CSV table of C-alpha atoms and ligand atoms in Angstrom, one decimal:
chain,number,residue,atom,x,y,z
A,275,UNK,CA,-17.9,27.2,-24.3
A,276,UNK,CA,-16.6,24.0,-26.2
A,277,UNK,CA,-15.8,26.3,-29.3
A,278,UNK,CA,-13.4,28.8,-27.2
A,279,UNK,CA,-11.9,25.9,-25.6
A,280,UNK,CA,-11.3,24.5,-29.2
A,281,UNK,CA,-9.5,28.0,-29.9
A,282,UNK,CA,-7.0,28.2,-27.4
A,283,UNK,CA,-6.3,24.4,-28.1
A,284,UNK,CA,-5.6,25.3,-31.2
A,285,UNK,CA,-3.4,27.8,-30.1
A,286,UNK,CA,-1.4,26.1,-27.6
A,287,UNK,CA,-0.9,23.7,-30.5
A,288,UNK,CA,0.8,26.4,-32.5
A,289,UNK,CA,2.6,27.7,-29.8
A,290,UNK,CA,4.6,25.0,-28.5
A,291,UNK,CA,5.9,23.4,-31.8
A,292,UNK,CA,6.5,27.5,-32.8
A,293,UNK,CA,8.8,27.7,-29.6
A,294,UNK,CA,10.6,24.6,-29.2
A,295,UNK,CA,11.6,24.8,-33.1
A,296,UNK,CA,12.5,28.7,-32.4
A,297,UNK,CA,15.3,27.3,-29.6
A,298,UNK,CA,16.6,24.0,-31.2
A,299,UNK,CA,17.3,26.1,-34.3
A,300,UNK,CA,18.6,28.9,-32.7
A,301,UNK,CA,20.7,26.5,-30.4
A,302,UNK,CA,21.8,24.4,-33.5
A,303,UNK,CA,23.2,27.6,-35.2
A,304,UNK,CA,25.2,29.4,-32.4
A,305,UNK,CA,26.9,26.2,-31.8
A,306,UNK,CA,27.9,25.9,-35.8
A,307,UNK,CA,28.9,29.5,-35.6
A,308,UNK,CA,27.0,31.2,-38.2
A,309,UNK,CA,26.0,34.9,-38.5
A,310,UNK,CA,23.3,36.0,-36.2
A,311,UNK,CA,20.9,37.8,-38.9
A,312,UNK,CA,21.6,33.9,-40.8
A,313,UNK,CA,20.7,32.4,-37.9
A,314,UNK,CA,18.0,34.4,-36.8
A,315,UNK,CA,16.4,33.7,-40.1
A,316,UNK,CA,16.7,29.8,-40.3
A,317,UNK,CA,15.2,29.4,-37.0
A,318,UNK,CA,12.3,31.8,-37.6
A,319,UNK,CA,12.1,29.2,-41.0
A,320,UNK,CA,12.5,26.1,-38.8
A,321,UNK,CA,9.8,27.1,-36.8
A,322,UNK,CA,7.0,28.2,-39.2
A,323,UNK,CA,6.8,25.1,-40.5
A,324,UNK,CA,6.7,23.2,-37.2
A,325,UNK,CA,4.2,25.9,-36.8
A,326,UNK,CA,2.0,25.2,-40.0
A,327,UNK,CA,2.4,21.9,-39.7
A,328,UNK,CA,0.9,21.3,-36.1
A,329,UNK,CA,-1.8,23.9,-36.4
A,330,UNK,CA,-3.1,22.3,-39.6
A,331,UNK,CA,-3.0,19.2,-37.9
A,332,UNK,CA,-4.8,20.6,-34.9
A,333,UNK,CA,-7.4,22.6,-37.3
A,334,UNK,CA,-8.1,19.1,-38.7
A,335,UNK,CA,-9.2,18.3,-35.5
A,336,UNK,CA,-11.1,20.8,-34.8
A,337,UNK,CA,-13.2,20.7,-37.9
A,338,UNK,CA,-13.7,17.6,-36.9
A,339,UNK,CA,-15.1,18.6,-34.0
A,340,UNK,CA,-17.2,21.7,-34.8
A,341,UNK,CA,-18.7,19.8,-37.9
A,342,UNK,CA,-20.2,16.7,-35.1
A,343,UNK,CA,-23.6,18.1,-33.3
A,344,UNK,CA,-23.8,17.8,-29.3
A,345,UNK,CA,-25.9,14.5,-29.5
A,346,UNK,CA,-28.8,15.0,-27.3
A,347,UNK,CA,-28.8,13.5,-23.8
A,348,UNK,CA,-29.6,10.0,-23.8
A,349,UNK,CA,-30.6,9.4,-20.4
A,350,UNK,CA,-33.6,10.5,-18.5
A,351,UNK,CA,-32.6,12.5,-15.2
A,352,UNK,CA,-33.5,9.9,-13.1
A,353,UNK,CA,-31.3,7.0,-14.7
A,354,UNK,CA,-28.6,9.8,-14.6
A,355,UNK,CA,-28.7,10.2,-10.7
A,356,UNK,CA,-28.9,6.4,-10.3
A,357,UNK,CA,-25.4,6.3,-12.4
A,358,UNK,CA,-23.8,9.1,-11.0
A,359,UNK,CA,-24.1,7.7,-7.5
A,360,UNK,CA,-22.9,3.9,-8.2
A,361,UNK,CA,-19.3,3.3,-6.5
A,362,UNK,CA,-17.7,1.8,-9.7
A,363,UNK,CA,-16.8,3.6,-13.0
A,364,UNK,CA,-19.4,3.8,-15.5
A,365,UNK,CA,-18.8,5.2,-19.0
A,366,UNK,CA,-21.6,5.2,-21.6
A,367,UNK,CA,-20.7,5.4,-25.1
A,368,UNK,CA,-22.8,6.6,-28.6
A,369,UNK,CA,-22.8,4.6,-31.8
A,370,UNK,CA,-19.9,6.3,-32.7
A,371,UNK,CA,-17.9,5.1,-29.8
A,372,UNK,CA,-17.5,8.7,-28.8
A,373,UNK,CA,-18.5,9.1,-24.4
A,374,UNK,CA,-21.7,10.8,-23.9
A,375,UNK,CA,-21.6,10.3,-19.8
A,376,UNK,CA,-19.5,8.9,-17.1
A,377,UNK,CA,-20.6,8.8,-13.4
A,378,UNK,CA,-18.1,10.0,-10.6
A,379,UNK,CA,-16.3,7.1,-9.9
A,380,UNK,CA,-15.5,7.4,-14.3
A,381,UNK,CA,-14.8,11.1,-13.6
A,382,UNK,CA,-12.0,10.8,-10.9
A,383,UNK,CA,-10.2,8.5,-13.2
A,384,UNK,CA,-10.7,9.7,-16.7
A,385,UNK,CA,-11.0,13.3,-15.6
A,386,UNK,CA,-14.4,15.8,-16.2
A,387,UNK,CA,-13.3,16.7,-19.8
A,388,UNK,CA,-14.8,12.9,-21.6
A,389,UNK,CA,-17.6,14.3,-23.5
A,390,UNK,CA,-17.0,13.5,-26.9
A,391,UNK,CA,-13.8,11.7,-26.7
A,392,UNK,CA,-13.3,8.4,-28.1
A,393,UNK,CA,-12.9,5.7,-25.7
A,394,UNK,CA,-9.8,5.1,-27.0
A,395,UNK,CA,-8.7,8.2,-25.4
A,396,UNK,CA,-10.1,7.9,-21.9
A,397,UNK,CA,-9.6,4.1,-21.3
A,398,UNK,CA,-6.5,3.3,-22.9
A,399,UNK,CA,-7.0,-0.7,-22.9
A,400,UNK,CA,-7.3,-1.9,-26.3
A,401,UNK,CA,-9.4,-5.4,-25.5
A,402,UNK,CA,-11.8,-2.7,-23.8
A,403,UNK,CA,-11.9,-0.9,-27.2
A,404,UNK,CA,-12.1,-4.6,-29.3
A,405,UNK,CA,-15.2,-5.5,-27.0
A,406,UNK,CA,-17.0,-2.3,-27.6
A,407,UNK,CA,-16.6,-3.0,-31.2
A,408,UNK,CA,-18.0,-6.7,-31.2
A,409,UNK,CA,-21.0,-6.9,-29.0
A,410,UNK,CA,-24.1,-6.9,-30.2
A,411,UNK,CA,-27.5,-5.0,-29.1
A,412,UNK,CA,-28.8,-6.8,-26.2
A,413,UNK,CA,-26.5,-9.4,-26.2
A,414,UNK,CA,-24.7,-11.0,-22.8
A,415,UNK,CA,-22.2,-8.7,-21.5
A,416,UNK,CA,-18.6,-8.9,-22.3
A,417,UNK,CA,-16.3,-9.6,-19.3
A,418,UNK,CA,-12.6,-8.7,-19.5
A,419,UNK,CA,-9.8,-8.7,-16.7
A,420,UNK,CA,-6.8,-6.0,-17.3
A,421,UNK,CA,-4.4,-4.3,-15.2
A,422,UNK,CA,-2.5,-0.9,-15.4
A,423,UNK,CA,0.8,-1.3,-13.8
A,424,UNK,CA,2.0,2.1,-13.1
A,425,UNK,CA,1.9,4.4,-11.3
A,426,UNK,CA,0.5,1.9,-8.6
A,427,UNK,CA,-0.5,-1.3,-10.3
A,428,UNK,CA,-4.2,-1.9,-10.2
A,429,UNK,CA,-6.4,-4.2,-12.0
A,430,UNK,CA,-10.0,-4.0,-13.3
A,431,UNK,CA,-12.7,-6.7,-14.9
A,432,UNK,CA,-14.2,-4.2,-16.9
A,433,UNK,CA,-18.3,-5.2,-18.3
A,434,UNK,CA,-19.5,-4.2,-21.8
A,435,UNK,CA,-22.8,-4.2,-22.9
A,436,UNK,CA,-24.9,-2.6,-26.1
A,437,UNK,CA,-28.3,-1.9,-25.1
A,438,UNK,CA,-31.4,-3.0,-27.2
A,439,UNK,CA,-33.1,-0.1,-27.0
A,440,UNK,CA,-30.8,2.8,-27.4
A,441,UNK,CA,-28.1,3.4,-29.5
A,442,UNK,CA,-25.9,3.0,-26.2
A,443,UNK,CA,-22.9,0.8,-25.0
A,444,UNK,CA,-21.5,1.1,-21.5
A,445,UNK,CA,-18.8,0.2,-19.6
A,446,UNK,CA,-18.5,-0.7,-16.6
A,447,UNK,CA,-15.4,-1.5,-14.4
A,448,UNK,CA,-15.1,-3.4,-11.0
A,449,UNK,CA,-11.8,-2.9,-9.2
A,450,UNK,CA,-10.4,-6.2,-8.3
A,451,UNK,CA,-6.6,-4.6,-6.7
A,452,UNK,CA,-7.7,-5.5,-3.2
A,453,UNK,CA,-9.0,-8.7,-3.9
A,454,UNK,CA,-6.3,-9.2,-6.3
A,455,UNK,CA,-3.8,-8.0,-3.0
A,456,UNK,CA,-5.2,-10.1,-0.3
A,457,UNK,CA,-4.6,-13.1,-3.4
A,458,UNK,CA,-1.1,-12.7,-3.4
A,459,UNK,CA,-0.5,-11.6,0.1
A,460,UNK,CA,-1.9,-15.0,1.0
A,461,UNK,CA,0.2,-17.1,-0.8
A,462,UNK,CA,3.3,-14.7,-0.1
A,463,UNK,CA,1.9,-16.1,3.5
A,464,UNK,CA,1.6,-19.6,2.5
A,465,UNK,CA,5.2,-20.0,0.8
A,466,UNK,CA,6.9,-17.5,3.7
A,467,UNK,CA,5.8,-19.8,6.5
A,468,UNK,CA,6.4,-23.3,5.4
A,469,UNK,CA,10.0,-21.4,4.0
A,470,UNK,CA,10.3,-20.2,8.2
A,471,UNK,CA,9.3,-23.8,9.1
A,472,UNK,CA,11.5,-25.7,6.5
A,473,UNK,CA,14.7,-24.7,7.5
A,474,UNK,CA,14.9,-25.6,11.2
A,475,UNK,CA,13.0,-28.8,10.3
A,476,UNK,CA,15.9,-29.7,8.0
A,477,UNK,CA,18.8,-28.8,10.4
A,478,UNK,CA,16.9,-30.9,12.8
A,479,UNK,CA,16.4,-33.9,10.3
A,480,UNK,CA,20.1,-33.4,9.4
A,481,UNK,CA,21.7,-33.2,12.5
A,482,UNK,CA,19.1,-36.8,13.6
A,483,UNK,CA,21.7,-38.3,10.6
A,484,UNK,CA,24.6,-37.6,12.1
A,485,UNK,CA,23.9,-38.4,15.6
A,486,UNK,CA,22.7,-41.8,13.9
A,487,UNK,CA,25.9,-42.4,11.6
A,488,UNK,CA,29.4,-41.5,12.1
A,489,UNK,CA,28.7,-39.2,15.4
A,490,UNK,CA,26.9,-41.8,16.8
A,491,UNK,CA,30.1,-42.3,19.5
A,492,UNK,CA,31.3,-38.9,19.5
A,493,UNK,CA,30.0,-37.6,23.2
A,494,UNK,CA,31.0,-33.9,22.3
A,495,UNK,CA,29.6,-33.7,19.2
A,496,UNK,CA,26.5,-35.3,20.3
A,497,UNK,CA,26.2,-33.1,23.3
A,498,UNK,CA,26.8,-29.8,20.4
A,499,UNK,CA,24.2,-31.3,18.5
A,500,UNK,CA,21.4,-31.6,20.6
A,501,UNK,CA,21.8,-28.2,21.9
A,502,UNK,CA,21.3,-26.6,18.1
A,503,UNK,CA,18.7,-29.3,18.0
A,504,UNK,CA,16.8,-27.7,20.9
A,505,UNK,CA,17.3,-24.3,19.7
A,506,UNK,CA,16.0,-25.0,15.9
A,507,UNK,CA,12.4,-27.0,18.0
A,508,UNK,CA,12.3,-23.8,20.3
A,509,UNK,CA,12.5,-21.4,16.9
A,510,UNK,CA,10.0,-23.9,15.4
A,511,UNK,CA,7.5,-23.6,18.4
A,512,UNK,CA,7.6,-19.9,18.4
A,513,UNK,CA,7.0,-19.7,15.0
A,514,UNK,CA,4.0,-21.3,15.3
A,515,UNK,CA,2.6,-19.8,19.1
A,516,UNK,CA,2.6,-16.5,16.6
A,517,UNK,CA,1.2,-17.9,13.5
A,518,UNK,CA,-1.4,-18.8,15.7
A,519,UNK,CA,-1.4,-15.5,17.3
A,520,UNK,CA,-1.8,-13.7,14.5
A,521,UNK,CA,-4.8,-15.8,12.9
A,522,UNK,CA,-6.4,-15.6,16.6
A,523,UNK,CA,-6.1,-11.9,16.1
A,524,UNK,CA,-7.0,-11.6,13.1
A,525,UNK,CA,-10.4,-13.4,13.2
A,526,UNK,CA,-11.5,-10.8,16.3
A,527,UNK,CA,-10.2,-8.1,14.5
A,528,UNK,CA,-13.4,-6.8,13.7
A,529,UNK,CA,-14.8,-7.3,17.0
A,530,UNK,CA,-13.9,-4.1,19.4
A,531,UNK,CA,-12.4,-5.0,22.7
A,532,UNK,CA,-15.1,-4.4,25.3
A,533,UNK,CA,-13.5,-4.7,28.7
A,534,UNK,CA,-11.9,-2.0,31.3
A,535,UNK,CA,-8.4,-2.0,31.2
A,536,UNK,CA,-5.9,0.0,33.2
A,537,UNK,CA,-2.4,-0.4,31.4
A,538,UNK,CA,-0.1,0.8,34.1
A,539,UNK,CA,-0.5,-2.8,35.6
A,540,UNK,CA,-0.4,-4.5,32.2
A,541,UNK,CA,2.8,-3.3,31.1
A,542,UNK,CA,4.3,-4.5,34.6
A,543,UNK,CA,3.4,-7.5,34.1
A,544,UNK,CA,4.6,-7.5,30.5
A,545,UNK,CA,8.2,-5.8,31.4
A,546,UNK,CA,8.3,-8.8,34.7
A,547,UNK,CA,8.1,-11.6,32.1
A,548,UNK,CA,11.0,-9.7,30.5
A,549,UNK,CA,13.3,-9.0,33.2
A,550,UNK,CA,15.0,-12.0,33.4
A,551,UNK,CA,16.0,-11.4,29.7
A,552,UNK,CA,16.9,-8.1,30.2
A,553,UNK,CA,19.5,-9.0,33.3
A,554,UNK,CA,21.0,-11.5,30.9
A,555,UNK,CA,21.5,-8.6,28.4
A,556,UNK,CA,22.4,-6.1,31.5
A,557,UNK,CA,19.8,-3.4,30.0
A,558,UNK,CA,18.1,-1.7,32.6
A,559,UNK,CA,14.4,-0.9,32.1
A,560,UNK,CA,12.5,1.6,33.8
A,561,UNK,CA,8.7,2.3,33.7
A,562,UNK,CA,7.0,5.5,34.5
A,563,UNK,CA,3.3,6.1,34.3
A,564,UNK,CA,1.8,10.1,34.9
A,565,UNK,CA,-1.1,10.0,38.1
A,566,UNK,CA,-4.4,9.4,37.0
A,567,UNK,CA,-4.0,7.9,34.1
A,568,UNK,CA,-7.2,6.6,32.3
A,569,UNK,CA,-8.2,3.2,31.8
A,570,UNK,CA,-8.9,1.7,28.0
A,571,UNK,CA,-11.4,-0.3,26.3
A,572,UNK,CA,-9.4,-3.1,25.8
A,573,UNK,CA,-8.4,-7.1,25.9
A,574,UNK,CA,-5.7,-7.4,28.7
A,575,UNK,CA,-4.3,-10.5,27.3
A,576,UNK,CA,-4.2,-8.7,23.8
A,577,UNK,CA,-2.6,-5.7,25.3
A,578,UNK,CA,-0.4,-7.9,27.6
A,579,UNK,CA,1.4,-9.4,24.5
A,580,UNK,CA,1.4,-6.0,22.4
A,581,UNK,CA,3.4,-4.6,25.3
A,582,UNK,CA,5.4,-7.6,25.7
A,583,UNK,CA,6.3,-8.0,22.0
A,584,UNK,CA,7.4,-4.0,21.9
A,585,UNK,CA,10.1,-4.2,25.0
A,586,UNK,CA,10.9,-7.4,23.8
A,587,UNK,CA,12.1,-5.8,20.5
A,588,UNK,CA,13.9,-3.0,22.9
A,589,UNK,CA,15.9,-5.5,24.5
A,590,UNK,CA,16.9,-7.7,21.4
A,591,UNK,CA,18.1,-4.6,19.5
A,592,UNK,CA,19.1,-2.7,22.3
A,593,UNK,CA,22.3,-1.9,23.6
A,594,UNK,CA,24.0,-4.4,25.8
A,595,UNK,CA,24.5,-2.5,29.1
A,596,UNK,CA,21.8,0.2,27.7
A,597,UNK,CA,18.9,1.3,28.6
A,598,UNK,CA,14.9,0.6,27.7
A,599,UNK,CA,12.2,3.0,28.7
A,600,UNK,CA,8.1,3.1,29.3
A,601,UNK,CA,6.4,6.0,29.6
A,602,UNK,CA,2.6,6.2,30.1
A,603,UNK,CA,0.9,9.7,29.1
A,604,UNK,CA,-2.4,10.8,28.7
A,605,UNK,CA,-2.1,12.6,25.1
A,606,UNK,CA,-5.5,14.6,23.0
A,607,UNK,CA,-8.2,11.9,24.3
A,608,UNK,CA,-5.8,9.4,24.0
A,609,UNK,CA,-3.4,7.0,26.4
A,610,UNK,CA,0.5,6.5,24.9
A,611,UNK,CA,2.2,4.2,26.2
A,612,UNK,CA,5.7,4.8,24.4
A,613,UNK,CA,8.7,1.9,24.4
A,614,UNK,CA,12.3,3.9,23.7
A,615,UNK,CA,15.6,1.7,23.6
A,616,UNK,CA,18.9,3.5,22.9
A,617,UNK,CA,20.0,0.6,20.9
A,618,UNK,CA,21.2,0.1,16.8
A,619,UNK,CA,18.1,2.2,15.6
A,620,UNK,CA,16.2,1.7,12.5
A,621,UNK,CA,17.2,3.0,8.7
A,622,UNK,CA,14.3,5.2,7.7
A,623,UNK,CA,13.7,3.5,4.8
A,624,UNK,CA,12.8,0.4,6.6
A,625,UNK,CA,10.3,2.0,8.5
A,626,UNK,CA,7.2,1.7,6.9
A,627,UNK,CA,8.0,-2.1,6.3
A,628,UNK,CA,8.8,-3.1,9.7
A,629,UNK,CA,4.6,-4.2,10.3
A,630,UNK,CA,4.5,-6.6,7.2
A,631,UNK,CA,4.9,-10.6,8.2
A,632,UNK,CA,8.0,-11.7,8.2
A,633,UNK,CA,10.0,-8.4,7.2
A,634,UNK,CA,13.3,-7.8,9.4
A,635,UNK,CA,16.3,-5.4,8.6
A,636,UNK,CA,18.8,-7.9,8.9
A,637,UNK,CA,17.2,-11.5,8.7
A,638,UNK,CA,20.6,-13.3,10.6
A,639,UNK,CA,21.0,-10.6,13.5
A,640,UNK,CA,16.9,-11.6,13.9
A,641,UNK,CA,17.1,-15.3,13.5
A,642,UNK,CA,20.5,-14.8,16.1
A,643,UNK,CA,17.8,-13.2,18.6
A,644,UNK,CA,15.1,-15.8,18.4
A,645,UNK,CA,13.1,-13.6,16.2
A,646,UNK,CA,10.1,-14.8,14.1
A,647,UNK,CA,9.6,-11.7,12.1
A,648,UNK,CA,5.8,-11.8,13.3
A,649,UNK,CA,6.6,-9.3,16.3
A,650,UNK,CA,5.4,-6.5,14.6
A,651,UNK,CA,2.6,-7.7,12.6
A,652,UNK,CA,0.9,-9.1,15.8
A,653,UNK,CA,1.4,-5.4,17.4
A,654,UNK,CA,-0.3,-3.9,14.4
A,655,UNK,CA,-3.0,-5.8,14.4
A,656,UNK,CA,-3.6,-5.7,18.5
A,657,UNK,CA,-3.2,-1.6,17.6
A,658,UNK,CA,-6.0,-2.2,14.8
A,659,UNK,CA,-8.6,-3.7,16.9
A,660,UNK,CA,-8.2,-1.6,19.8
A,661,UNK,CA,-8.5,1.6,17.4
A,662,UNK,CA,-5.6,3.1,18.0
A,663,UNK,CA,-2.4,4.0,16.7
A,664,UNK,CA,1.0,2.6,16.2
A,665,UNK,CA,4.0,5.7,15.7
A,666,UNK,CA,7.2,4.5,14.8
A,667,UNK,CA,10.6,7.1,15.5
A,668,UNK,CA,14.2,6.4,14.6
A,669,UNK,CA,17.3,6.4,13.0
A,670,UNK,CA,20.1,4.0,12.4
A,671,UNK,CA,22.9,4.5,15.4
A,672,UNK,CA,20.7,6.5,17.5
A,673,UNK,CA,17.8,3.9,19.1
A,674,UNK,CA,14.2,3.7,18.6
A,675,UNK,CA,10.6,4.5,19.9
A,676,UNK,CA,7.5,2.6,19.1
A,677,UNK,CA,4.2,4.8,20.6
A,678,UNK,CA,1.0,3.2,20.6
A,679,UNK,CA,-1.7,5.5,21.0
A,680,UNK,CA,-5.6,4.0,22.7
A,681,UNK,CA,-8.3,6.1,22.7
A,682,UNK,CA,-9.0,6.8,26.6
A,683,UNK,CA,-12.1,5.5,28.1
A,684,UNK,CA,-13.9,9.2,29.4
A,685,UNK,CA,-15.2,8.9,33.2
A,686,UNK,CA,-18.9,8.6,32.0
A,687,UNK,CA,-17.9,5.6,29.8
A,688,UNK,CA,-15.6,4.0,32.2
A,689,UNK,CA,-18.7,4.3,34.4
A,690,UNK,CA,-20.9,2.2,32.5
A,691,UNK,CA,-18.7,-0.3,31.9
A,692,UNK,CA,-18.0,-0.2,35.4
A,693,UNK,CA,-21.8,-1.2,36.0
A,694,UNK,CA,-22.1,-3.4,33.0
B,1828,ADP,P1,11.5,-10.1,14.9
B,1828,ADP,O1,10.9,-11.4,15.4
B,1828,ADP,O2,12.5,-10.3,13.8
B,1828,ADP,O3,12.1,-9.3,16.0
B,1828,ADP,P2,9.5,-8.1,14.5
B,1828,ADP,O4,8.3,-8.2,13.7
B,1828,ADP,O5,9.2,-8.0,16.0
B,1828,ADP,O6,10.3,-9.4,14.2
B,1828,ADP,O7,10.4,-6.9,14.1
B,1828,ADP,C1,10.7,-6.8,12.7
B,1828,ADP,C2,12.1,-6.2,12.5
B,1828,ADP,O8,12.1,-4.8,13.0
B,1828,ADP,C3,13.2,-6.8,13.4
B,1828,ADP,O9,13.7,-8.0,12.7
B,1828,ADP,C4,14.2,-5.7,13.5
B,1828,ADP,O10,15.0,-5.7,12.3
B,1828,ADP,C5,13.3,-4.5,13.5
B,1828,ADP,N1,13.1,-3.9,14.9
B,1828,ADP,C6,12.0,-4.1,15.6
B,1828,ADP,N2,12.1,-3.5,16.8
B,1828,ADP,C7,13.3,-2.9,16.8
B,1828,ADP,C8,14.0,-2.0,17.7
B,1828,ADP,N3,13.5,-1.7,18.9
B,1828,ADP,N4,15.2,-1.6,17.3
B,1828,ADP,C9,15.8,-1.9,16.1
B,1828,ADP,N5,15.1,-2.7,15.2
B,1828,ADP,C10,13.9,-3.2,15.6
């Protein structure tokens, strides 16, 4: 098996230097002109010494190869199941640095061909390869951090031991990307709310100087002032209701929602908060719900502000004089409540970054609309606890629907919760 594998590598090693040298030369030649039997033969020269040159290189190898015996196994059966079913990577190693086994987490990310390859090969980390080299039988495990930034950056502490017993090393990595993620998505928090915060506390602190110096008799000014004043402390206020929003959400996250809930009456309530907003726009919003729609596990004040947040978003970006729509379905198992404006619409490219804190397609036109840029985020993680699922459609010009999808309560369930 390994020795016919070895032939057709050997092959394929000929082959490819044999063909590419075949066309460059041949390509060289008909564009310098020369006769074709010339050329012909140059490129047949060209490409037998490509040829000899890469399938010596590749007998080397395999010589190599052939000459090393298969080492016998080195672990009992039972060590071997123990290893294969760990969630981490594990990669053993001979004395001769070559793999002799890797578990199934090792396998999905060096591939099933290891056996026999040098680490050097399979991990291509060279602090992995200096450890391996250093530590000594039985002595403490070596511990190094690296990180393998494409195609998706990632980053591993990787453990390397020798054992005392056996002529074995292993190593063994830990993947630390989402801890590594949830690092710097905290302090991306962090920096991005006391940068929300900073800047209508300065246009507050500055516009408090001028009202105390030179427009300290100027009655229009000071009348101009305080009403920017008041919008800033509003924008500071909401920014913090939804931090707090979002942390209260957050820390139940895990917790599933356990009460009735019908939604017809919660996204009334939701869209009657919002009317007097949408008058002031002149956007006319219309609800319909299907008969007999089924009620939700669910927290109604939760589910109130998801709803809320959603045709507040229609109206902002909607089109003055335009329209906003709610439609309750039942759909596979599931209720969808689905919120459609016919307003500026959404590039596609933006879409799959509209749930992250603070993200907006245009940061003025949201700041202009009282946004906080924590709309979103909140919805998601509302969607998250209640199990269902946000679906996002629509196109720059042509308005937008936001569908979110909660698993319907079936009439035996809604029973016992009635009883409970
Ligand atoms: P904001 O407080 O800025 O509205 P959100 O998290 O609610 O923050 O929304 C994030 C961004 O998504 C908005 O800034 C806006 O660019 C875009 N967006 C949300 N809803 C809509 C919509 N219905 N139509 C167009 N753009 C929208």
């Amino acid at each position: 098996m390994i020795r016919s594998r070895f032939r057709w590598k050997t092959a394929r090693d000929w082959l490819w230097p044999f063909a590419c040298g075949l066309a460059a030369a041949g390509a060289w030649l008909w564009w310098r002109g020369l006769p074709e039997h010339s050329a012909v033969l140059f490129a047949a020269f060209i490409a037998a010494v490509l040829a000899v040159f890469a399938g010596h290189r590749a007998w080397q190898q395999h010589q190599i190869d052939a000459e090393m015996p298969t080492p016998p196994d080195p672990l009992p059966e039972v060590a071997r199941e123990m290893f294969e079913r760990l969630p981490d990577p594990l990669l053993l190693l001979d004395e001769t640095g070559r793999a002799v086994f890797a578990n199934a987490a090792m396998r999905a990310a060096v591939g099933a061909d290891y056996r026999r390859k040098p680490l050097s090969v399979l991990l291509r980390e060279p602090s992995i390869q200096q450890a391996v080299e250093t530590v000594g039988p039985g002595e403490a495990p070596v511990t190094i951090e690296f990180s393998i930034p494409v195609p998706i950056e990632r980053h591993f502490q990787a453990y390397v031991s020798r054992s005392a017993q056996a002529p074995l090393t292993f190593v063994l990595l830990h993947d630390l990307t989402a801890i590594k993620r949830t690092e710097r998505m905290r302090a991306d928090f962090v920096a991005n709310a006391s940068h929300e915060l900073r800047t209508p506390l300065a246009a507050v602190s500055g516009f408090i100087d001028t009202l105390r110096g030179h427009a300290r008799d100027d009655e229009q000014a000071r009348e101009q002032f305080l009403g920017i004043m008041s919008v800033e402390a509003q924008r500071m206020r909401r920014l913090i209701e939804d931090l707090l929003s979002l942390t209260r959400i957050e820390l139940n996250e895990h917790v599933p929602p356990s009460a009735r809930v019908d939604l017809e009456p919660v996204v009334t309530s939701a869209a009657a908060a919002l009317a007097p907003l949408a008058k002031s726009e002149n956007i006319s919003l219309q609800i319909s719900a299907e008969p007999g729609l089924p009620p939700v596990l669910g927290d109604r004040d939760e589910l109130t502000q998801l709803f809320q947040n959603l045709m507040h978003n229609a109206i902002k970006y909607g089109r003055s004089g335009g329209h906003v729509w709610v439609v309750l379905a039942p759909k596979d198992g599931m209720v969808s409540v689905a919120v459609r404006d016919d307003g500026e619409g959404i590039p596609r490219e933006a879409i799959p970054r509209l749930t992250e804190r603070f993200y907006r397609v245009d940061v003025k036109r949201s700041r202009e609309k009282g946004g906080t840029g924590l709309g979103l985020a909140i919805v998601k993680h509302i969607v998250n606890r209640h199990n269902g699922r946000l679906q996002i459609e629509s196109e720059a010009g042509a308005g937008s629907t936001f569908t979110v999808l909660l698993p319907a309560l079936s009439k035996a369930d809604a029973a016992v919760t009635e009883v409970l």
